[in-house]
PDB file of C-alpha atoms in Angstrom:
ATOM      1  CA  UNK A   1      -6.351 -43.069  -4.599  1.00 85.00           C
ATOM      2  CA  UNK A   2      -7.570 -40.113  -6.558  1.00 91.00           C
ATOM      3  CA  UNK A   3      -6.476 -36.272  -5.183  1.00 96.00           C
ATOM      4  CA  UNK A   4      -8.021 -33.336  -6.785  1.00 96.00           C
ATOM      5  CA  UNK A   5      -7.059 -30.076  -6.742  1.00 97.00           C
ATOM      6  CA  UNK A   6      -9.822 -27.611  -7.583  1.00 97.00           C
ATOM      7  CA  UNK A   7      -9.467 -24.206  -8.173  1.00 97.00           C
ATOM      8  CA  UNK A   8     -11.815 -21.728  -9.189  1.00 96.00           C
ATOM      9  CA  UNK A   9     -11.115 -19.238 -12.341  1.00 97.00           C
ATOM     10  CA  UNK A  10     -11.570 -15.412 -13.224  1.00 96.00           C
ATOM     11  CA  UNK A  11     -11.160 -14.153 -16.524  1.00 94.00           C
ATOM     12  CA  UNK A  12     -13.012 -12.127 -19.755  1.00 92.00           C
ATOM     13  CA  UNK A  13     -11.899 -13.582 -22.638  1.00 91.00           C
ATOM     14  CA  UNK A  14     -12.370 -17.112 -23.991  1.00 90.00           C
ATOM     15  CA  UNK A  15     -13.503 -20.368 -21.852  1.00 93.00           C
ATOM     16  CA  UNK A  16     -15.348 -23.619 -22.503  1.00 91.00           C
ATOM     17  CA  UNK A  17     -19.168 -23.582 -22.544  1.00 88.00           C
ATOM     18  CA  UNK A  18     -19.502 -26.900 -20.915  1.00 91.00           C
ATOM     19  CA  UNK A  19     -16.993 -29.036 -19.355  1.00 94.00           C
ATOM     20  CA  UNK A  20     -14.373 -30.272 -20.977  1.00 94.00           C
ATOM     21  CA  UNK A  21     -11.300 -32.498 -20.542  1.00 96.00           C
ATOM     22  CA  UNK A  22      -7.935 -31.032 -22.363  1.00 96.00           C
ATOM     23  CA  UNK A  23      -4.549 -32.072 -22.006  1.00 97.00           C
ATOM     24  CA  UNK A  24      -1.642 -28.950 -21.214  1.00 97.00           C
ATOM     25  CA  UNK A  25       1.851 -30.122 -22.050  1.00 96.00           C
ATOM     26  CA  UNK A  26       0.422 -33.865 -21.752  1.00 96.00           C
ATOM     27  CA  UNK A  27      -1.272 -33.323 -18.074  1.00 97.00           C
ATOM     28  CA  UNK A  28      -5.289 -34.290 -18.141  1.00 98.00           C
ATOM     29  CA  UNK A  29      -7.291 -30.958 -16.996  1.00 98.00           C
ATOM     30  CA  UNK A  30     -11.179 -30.427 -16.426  1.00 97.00           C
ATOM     31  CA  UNK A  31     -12.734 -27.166 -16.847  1.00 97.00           C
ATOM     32  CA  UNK A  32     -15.657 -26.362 -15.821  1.00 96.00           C
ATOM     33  CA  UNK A  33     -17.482 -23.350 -17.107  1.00 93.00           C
ATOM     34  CA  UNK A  34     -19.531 -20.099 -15.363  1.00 93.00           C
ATOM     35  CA  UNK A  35     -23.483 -20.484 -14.773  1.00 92.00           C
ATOM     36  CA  UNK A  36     -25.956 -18.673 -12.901  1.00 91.00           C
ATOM     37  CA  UNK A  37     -24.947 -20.649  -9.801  1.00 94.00           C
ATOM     38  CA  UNK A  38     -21.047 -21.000 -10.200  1.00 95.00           C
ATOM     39  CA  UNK A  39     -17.876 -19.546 -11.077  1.00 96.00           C
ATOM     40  CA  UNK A  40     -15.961 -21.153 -13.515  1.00 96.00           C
ATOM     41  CA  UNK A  41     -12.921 -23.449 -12.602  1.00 97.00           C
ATOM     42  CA  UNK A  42      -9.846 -25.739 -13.390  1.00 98.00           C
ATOM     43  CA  UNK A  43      -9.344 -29.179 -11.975  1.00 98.00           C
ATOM     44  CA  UNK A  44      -6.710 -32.075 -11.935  1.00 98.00           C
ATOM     45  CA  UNK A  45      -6.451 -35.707 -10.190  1.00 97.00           C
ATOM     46  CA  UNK A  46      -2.914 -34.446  -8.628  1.00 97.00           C
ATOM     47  CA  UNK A  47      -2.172 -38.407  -8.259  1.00 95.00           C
ATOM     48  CA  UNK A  48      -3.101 -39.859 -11.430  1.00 96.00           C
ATOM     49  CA  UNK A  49      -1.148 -36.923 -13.627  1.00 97.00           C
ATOM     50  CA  UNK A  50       1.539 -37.053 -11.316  1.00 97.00           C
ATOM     51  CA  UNK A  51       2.236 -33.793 -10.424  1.00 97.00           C
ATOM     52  CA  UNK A  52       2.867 -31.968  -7.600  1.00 96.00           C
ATOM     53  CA  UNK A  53       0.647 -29.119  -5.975  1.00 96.00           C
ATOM     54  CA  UNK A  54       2.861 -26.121  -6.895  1.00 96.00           C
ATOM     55  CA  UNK A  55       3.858 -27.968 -10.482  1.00 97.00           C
ATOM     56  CA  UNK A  56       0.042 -28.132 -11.181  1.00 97.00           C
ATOM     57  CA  UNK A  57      -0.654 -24.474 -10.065  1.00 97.00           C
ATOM     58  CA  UNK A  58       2.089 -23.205 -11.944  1.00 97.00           C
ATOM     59  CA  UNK A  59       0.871 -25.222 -15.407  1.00 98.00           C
ATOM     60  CA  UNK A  60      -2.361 -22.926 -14.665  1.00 98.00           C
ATOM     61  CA  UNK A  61      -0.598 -19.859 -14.364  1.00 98.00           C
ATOM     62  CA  UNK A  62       1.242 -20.507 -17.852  1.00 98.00           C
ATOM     63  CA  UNK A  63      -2.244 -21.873 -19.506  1.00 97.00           C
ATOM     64  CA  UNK A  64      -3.899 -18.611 -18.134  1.00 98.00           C
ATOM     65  CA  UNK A  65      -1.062 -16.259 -19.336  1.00 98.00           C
ATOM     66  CA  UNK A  66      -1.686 -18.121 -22.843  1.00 97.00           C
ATOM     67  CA  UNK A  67      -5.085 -17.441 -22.572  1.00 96.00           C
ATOM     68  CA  UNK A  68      -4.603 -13.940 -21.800  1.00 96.00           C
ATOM     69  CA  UNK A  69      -3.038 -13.543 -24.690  1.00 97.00           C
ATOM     70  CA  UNK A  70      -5.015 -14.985 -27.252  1.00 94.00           C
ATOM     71  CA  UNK A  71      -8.177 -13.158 -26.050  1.00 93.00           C
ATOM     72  CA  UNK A  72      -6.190 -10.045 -24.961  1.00 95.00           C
ATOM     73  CA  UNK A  73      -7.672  -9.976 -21.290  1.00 95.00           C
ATOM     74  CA  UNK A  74      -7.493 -10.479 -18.667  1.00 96.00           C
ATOM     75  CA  UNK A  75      -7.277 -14.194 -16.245  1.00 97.00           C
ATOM     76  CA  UNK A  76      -6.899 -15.301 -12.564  1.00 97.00           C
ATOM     77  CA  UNK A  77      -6.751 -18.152 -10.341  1.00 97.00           C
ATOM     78  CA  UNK A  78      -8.898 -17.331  -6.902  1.00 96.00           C
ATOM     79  CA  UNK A  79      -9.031 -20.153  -4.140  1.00 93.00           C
ATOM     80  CA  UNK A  80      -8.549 -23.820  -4.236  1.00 93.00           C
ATOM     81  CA  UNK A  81      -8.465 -26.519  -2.190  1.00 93.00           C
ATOM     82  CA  UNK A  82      -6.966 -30.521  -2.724  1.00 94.00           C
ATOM     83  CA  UNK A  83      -7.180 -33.793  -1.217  1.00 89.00           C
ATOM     84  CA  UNK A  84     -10.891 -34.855  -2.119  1.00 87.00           C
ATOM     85  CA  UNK A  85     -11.172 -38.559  -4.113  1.00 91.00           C
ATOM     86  CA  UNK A  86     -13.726 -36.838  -6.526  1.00 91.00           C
ATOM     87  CA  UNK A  87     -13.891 -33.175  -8.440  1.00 93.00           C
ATOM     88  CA  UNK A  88     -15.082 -30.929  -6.567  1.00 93.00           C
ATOM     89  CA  UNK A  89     -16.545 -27.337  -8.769  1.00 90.00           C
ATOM     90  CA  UNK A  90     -18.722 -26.561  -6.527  1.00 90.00           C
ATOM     91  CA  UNK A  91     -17.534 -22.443  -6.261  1.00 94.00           C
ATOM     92  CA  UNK A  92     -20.139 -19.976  -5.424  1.00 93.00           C
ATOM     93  CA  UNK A  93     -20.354 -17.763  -8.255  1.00 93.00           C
ATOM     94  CA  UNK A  94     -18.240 -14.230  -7.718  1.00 91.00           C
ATOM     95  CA  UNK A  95     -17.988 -12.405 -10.996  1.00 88.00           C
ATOM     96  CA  UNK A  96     -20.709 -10.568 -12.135  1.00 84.00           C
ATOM     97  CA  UNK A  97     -19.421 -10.273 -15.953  1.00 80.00           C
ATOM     98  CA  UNK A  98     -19.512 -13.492 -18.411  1.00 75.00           C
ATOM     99  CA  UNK A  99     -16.327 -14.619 -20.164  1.00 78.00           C
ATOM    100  CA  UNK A 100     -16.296 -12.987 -24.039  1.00 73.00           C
ATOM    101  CA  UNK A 101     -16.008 -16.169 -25.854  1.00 63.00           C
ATOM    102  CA  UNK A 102     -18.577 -19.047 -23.813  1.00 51.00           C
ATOM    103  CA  UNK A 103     -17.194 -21.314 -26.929  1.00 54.00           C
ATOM    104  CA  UNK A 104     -17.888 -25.101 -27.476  1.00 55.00           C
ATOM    105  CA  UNK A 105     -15.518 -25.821 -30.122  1.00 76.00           C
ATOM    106  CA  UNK A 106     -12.658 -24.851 -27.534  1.00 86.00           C
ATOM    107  CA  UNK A 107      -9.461 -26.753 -28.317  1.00 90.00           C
ATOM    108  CA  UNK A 108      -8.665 -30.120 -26.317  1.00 91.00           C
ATOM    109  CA  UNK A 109      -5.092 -30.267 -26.221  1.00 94.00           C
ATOM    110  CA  UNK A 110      -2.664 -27.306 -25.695  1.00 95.00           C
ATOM    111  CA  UNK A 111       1.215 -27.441 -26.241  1.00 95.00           C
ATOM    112  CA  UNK A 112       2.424 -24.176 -24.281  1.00 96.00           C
ATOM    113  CA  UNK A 113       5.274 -21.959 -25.082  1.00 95.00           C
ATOM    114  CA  UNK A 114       8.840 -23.473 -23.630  1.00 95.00           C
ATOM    115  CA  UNK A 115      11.233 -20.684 -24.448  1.00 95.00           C
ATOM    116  CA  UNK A 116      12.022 -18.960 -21.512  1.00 95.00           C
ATOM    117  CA  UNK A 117      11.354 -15.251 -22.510  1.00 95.00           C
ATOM    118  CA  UNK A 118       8.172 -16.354 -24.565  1.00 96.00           C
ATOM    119  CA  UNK A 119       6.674 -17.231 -20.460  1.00 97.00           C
ATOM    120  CA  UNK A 120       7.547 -14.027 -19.589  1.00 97.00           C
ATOM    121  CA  UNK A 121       6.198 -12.155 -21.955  1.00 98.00           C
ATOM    122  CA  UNK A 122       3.252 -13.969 -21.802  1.00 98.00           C
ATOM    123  CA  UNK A 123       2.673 -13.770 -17.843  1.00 98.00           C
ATOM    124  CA  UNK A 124       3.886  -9.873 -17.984  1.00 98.00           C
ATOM    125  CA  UNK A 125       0.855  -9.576 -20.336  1.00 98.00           C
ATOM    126  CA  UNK A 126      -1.421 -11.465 -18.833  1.00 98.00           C
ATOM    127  CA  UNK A 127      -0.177  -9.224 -15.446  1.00 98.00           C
ATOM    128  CA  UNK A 128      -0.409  -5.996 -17.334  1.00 98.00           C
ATOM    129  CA  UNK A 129      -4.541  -7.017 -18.090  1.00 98.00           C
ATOM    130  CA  UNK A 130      -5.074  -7.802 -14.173  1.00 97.00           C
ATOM    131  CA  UNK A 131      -3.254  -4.555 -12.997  1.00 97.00           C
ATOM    132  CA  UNK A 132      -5.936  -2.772 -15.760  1.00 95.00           C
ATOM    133  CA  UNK A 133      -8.471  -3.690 -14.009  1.00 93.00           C
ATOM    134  CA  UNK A 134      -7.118  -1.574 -10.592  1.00 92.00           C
ATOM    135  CA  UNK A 135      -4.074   0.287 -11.519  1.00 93.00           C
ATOM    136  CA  UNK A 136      -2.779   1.670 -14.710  1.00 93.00           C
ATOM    137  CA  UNK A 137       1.096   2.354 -12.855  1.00 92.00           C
ATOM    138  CA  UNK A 138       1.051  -1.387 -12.469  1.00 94.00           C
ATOM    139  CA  UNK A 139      -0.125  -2.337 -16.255  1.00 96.00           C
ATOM    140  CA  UNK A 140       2.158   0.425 -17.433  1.00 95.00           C
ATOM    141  CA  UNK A 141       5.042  -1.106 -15.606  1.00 95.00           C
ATOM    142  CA  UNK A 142       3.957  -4.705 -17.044  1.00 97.00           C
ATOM    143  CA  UNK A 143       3.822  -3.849 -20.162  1.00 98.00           C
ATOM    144  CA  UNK A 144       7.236  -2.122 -19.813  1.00 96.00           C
ATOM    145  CA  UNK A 145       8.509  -5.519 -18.849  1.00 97.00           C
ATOM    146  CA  UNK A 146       8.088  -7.064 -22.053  1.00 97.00           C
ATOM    147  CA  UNK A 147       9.676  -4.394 -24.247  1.00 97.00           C
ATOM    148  CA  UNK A 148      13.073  -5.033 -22.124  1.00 96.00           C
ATOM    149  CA  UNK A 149      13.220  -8.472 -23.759  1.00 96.00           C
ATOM    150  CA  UNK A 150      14.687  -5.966 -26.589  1.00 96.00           C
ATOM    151  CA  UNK A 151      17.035  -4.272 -24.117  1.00 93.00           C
ATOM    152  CA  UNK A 152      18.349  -7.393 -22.737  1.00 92.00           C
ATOM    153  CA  UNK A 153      18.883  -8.485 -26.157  1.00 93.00           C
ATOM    154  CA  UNK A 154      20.445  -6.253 -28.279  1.00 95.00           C
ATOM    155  CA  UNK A 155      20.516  -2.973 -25.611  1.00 93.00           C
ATOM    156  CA  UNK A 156      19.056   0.618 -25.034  1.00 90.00           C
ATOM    157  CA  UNK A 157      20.015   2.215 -28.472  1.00 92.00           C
ATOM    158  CA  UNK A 158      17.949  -0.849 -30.232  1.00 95.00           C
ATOM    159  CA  UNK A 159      14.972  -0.477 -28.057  1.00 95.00           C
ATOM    160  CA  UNK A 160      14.474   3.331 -28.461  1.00 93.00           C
ATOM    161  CA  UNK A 161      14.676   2.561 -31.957  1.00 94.00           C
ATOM    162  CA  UNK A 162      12.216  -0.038 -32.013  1.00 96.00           C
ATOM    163  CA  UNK A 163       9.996   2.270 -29.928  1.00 95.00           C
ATOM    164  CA  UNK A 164      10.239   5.221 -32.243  1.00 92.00           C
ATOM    165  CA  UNK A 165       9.744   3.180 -35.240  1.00 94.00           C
ATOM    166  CA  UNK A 166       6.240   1.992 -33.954  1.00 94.00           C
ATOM    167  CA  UNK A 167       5.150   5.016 -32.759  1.00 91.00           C
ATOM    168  CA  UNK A 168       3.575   6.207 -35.988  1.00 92.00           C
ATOM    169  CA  UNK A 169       1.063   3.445 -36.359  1.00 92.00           C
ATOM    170  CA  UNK A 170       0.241   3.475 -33.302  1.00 93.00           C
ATOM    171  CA  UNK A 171      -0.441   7.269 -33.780  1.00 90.00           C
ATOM    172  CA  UNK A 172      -3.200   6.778 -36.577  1.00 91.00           C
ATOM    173  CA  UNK A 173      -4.638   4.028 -33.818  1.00 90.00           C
ATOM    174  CA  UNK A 174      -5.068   6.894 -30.751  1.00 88.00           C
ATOM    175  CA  UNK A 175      -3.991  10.214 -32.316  1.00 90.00           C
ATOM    176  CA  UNK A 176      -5.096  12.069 -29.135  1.00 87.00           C
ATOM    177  CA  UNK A 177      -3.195   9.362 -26.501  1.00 86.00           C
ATOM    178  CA  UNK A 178      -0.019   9.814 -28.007  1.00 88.00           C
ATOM    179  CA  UNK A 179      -0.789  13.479 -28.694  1.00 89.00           C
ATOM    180  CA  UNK A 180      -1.050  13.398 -25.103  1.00 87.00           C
ATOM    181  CA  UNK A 181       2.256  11.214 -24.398  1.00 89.00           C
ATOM    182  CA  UNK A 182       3.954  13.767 -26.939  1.00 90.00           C
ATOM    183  CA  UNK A 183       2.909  16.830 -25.292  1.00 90.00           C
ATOM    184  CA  UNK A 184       3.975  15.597 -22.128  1.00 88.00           C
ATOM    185  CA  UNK A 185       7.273  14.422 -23.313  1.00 89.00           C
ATOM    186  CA  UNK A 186       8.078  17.682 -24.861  1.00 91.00           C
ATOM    187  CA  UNK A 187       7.249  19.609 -21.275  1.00 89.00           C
ATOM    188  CA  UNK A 188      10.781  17.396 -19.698  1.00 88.00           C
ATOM    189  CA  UNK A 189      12.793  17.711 -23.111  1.00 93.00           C
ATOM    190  CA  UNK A 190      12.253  14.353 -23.909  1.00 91.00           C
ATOM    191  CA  UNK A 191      11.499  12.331 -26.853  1.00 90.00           C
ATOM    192  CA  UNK A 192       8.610   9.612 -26.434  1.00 91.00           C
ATOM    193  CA  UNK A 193      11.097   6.739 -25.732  1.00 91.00           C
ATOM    194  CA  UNK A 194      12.754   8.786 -23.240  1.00 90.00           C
ATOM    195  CA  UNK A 195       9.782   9.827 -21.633  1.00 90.00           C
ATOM    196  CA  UNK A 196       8.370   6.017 -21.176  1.00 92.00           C
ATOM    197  CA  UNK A 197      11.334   4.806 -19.449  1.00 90.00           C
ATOM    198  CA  UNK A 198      12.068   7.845 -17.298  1.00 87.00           C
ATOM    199  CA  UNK A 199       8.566   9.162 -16.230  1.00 86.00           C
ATOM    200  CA  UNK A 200       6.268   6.184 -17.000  1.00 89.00           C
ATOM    201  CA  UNK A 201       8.136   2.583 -16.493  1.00 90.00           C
ATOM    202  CA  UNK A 202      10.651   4.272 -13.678  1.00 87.00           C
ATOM    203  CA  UNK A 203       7.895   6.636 -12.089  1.00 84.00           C
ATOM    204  CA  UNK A 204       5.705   3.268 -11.667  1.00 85.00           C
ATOM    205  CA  UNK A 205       9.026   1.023 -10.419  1.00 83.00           C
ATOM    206  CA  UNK A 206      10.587   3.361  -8.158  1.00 77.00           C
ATOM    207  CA  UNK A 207      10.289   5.840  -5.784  1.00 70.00           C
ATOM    208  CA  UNK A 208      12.829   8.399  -6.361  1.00 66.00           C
ATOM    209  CA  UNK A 209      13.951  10.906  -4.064  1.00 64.00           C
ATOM    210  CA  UNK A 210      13.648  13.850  -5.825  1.00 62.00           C
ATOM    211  CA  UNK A 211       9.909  12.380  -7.732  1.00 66.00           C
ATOM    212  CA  UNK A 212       6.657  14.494  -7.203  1.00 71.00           C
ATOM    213  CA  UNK A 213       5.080  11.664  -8.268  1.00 77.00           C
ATOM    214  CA  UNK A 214       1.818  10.559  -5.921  1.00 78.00           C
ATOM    215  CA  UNK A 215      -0.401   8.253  -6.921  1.00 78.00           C
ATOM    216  CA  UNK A 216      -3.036   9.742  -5.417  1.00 81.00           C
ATOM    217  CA  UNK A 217      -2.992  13.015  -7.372  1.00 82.00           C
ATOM    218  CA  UNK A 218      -4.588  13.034 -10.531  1.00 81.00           C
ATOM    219  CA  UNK A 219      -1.908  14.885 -12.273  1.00 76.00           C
ATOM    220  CA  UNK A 220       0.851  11.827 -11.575  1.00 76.00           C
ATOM    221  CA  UNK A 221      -2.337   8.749 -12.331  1.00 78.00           C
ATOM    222  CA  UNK A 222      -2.522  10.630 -15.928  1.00 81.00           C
ATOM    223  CA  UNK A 223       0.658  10.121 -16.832  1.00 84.00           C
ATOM    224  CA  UNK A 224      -0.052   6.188 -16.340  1.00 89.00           C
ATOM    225  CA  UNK A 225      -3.885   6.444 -17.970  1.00 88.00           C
ATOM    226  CA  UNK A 226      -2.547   7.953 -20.698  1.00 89.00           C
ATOM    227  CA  UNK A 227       0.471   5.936 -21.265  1.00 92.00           C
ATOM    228  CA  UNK A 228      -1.300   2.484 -20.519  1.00 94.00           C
ATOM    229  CA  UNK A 229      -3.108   2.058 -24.130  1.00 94.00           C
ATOM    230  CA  UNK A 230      -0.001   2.770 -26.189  1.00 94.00           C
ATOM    231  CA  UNK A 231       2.257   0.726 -23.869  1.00 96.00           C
ATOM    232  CA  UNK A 232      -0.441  -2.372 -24.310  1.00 97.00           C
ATOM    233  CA  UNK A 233      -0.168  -1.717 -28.112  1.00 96.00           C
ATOM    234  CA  UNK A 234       3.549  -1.465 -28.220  1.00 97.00           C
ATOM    235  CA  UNK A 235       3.921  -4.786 -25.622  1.00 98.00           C
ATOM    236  CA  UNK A 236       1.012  -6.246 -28.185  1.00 98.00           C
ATOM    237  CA  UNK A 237       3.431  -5.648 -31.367  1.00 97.00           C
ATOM    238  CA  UNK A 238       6.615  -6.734 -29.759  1.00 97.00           C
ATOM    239  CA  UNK A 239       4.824 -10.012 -28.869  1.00 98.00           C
ATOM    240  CA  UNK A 240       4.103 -10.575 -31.809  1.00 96.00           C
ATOM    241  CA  UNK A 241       6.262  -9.374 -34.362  1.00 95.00           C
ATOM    242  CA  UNK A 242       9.586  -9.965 -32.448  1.00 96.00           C
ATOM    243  CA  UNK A 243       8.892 -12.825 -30.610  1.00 96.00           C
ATOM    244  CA  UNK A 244       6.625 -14.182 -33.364  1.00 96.00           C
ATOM    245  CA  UNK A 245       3.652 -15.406 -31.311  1.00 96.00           C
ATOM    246  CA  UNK A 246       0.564 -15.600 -32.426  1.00 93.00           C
ATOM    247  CA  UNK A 247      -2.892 -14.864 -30.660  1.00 91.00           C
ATOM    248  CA  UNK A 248      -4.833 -17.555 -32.056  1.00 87.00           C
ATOM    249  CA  UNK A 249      -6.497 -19.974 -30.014  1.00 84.00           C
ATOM    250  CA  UNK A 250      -5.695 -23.074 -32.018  1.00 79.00           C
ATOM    251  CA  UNK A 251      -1.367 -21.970 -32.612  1.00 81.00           C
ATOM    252  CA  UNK A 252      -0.942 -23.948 -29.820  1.00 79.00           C
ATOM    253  CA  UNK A 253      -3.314 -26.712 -30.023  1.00 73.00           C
ATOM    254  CA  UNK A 254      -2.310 -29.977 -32.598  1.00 70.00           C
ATOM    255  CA  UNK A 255      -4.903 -30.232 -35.304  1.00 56.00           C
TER     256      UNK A 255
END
């Protein structure tokens, strides 16, 4: 006997126009897209694909975190439900903004990333476009996540490197953020690698006895606003220039 599990979808980036069957790492998947009426969402026979609950939820997460990154926004499950013998996509429509890319010619079979610190960078970025949306401590701090990989790797000295040699292209991208991050930096005697592990990535981690740091003053939340963009950047080029992952849609879809 058939037992869905239906789950409704957030997201701004790319998503089927109509339904659609695809296959992620060989499990069978309906999506169904966003109308007037409903909000888009993701679907599998739990039974028939045998697969657990959690096993099915956590595919999503990775397919999302994929997603995220091809379209470079941002993507979330909301509430779901199982045990029904037939789909069920009946979700009220909640968001009010339409996905960027309502696309038909949306792949139908995606092989997802296996190595273990691709997933992580992927989900960090996927978390670091969520926390965007309602708190730039929380995308700074994700995006901080993913330049580690380099740290845990090959250590501190390599990373501040890595940082310092990217910092000039992303200068001619936002002269007047990392102006900003510069000036800022200069004001504690640090450099700009310095100051993104010590003010921005452990100001947003910890709470440190001797930190004036309050999120609720608008001195402390601009030295997150400003730092977000060039972190995102940064996270973006380590992604894919280190870890060698591309963005496109299709690089993990069989043609």
């Amino acid at each position: 006997m058939a037992n869905w599990f239906n789950i409704n979808v957030f997201g701004y980036g790319k998503w089927p126009k109509e339904e659609k069957r695809i296959t992620i790492d060989g499990k069978c998947f309906t999506l169904c897209p966003l109308t007037k009426e409903k909000q888009a969402s993701m679907h599998i026979d739990l039974e028939a694909e045998r697969i657990s609950l959690d096993d099915s939820a956590t595919l999503m997460n990775k397919f999302l975190s994929h997603l995220s990154w091809f379209s470079h926004q941002p993507y979330w499950l909301g509430d779901g439900f199982s045990g029904g013998v037939q789909k069920n996509s009946n979700f009220k429509r909640e968001q009010r903004m339409l996905f960027e890319g309502m696309i038909v010619e949306f792949p139908d079979e995606f092989e997802l990333h296996h190595n273990i610190l691709h997933l992580q960078a992927l989900a960090f970025y996927r978390d670091g476009q969520i926390s965007k949306l309602y708190s730039p401590a929380n995308a700074c701090l994700a995006f901080y996540k993913i330049l580690e990989i380099e740290k845990k790797n090959n250590g501190l000295p390599s990373l501040t490197r890595w940082i310092d040699e990217q910092m000039p292209e992303i200068k001619k991208l936002n002269n007047h953020l990392v102006q900003e991050l510069e000036n800022s930096a200069c004001n504690k005697n640090m450099n700009i690698s310095e100051y993104l592990f010590k003010e921005v990535r452990c100001g947003a981690a910890h709470y440190i006895t001797d930190s004036e740091i309050n999120l609720d003053d608008m001195s402390a939340r601009n030295i997150f606003r400003y730092a977000t963009q060039p972190l995102e950047i940064l996270a973006d080029y380590y992604i894919r220039k280190e870890l060698g992952i591309s963005d496109h849609i299709f690089s993990v879809s069989p043609c």
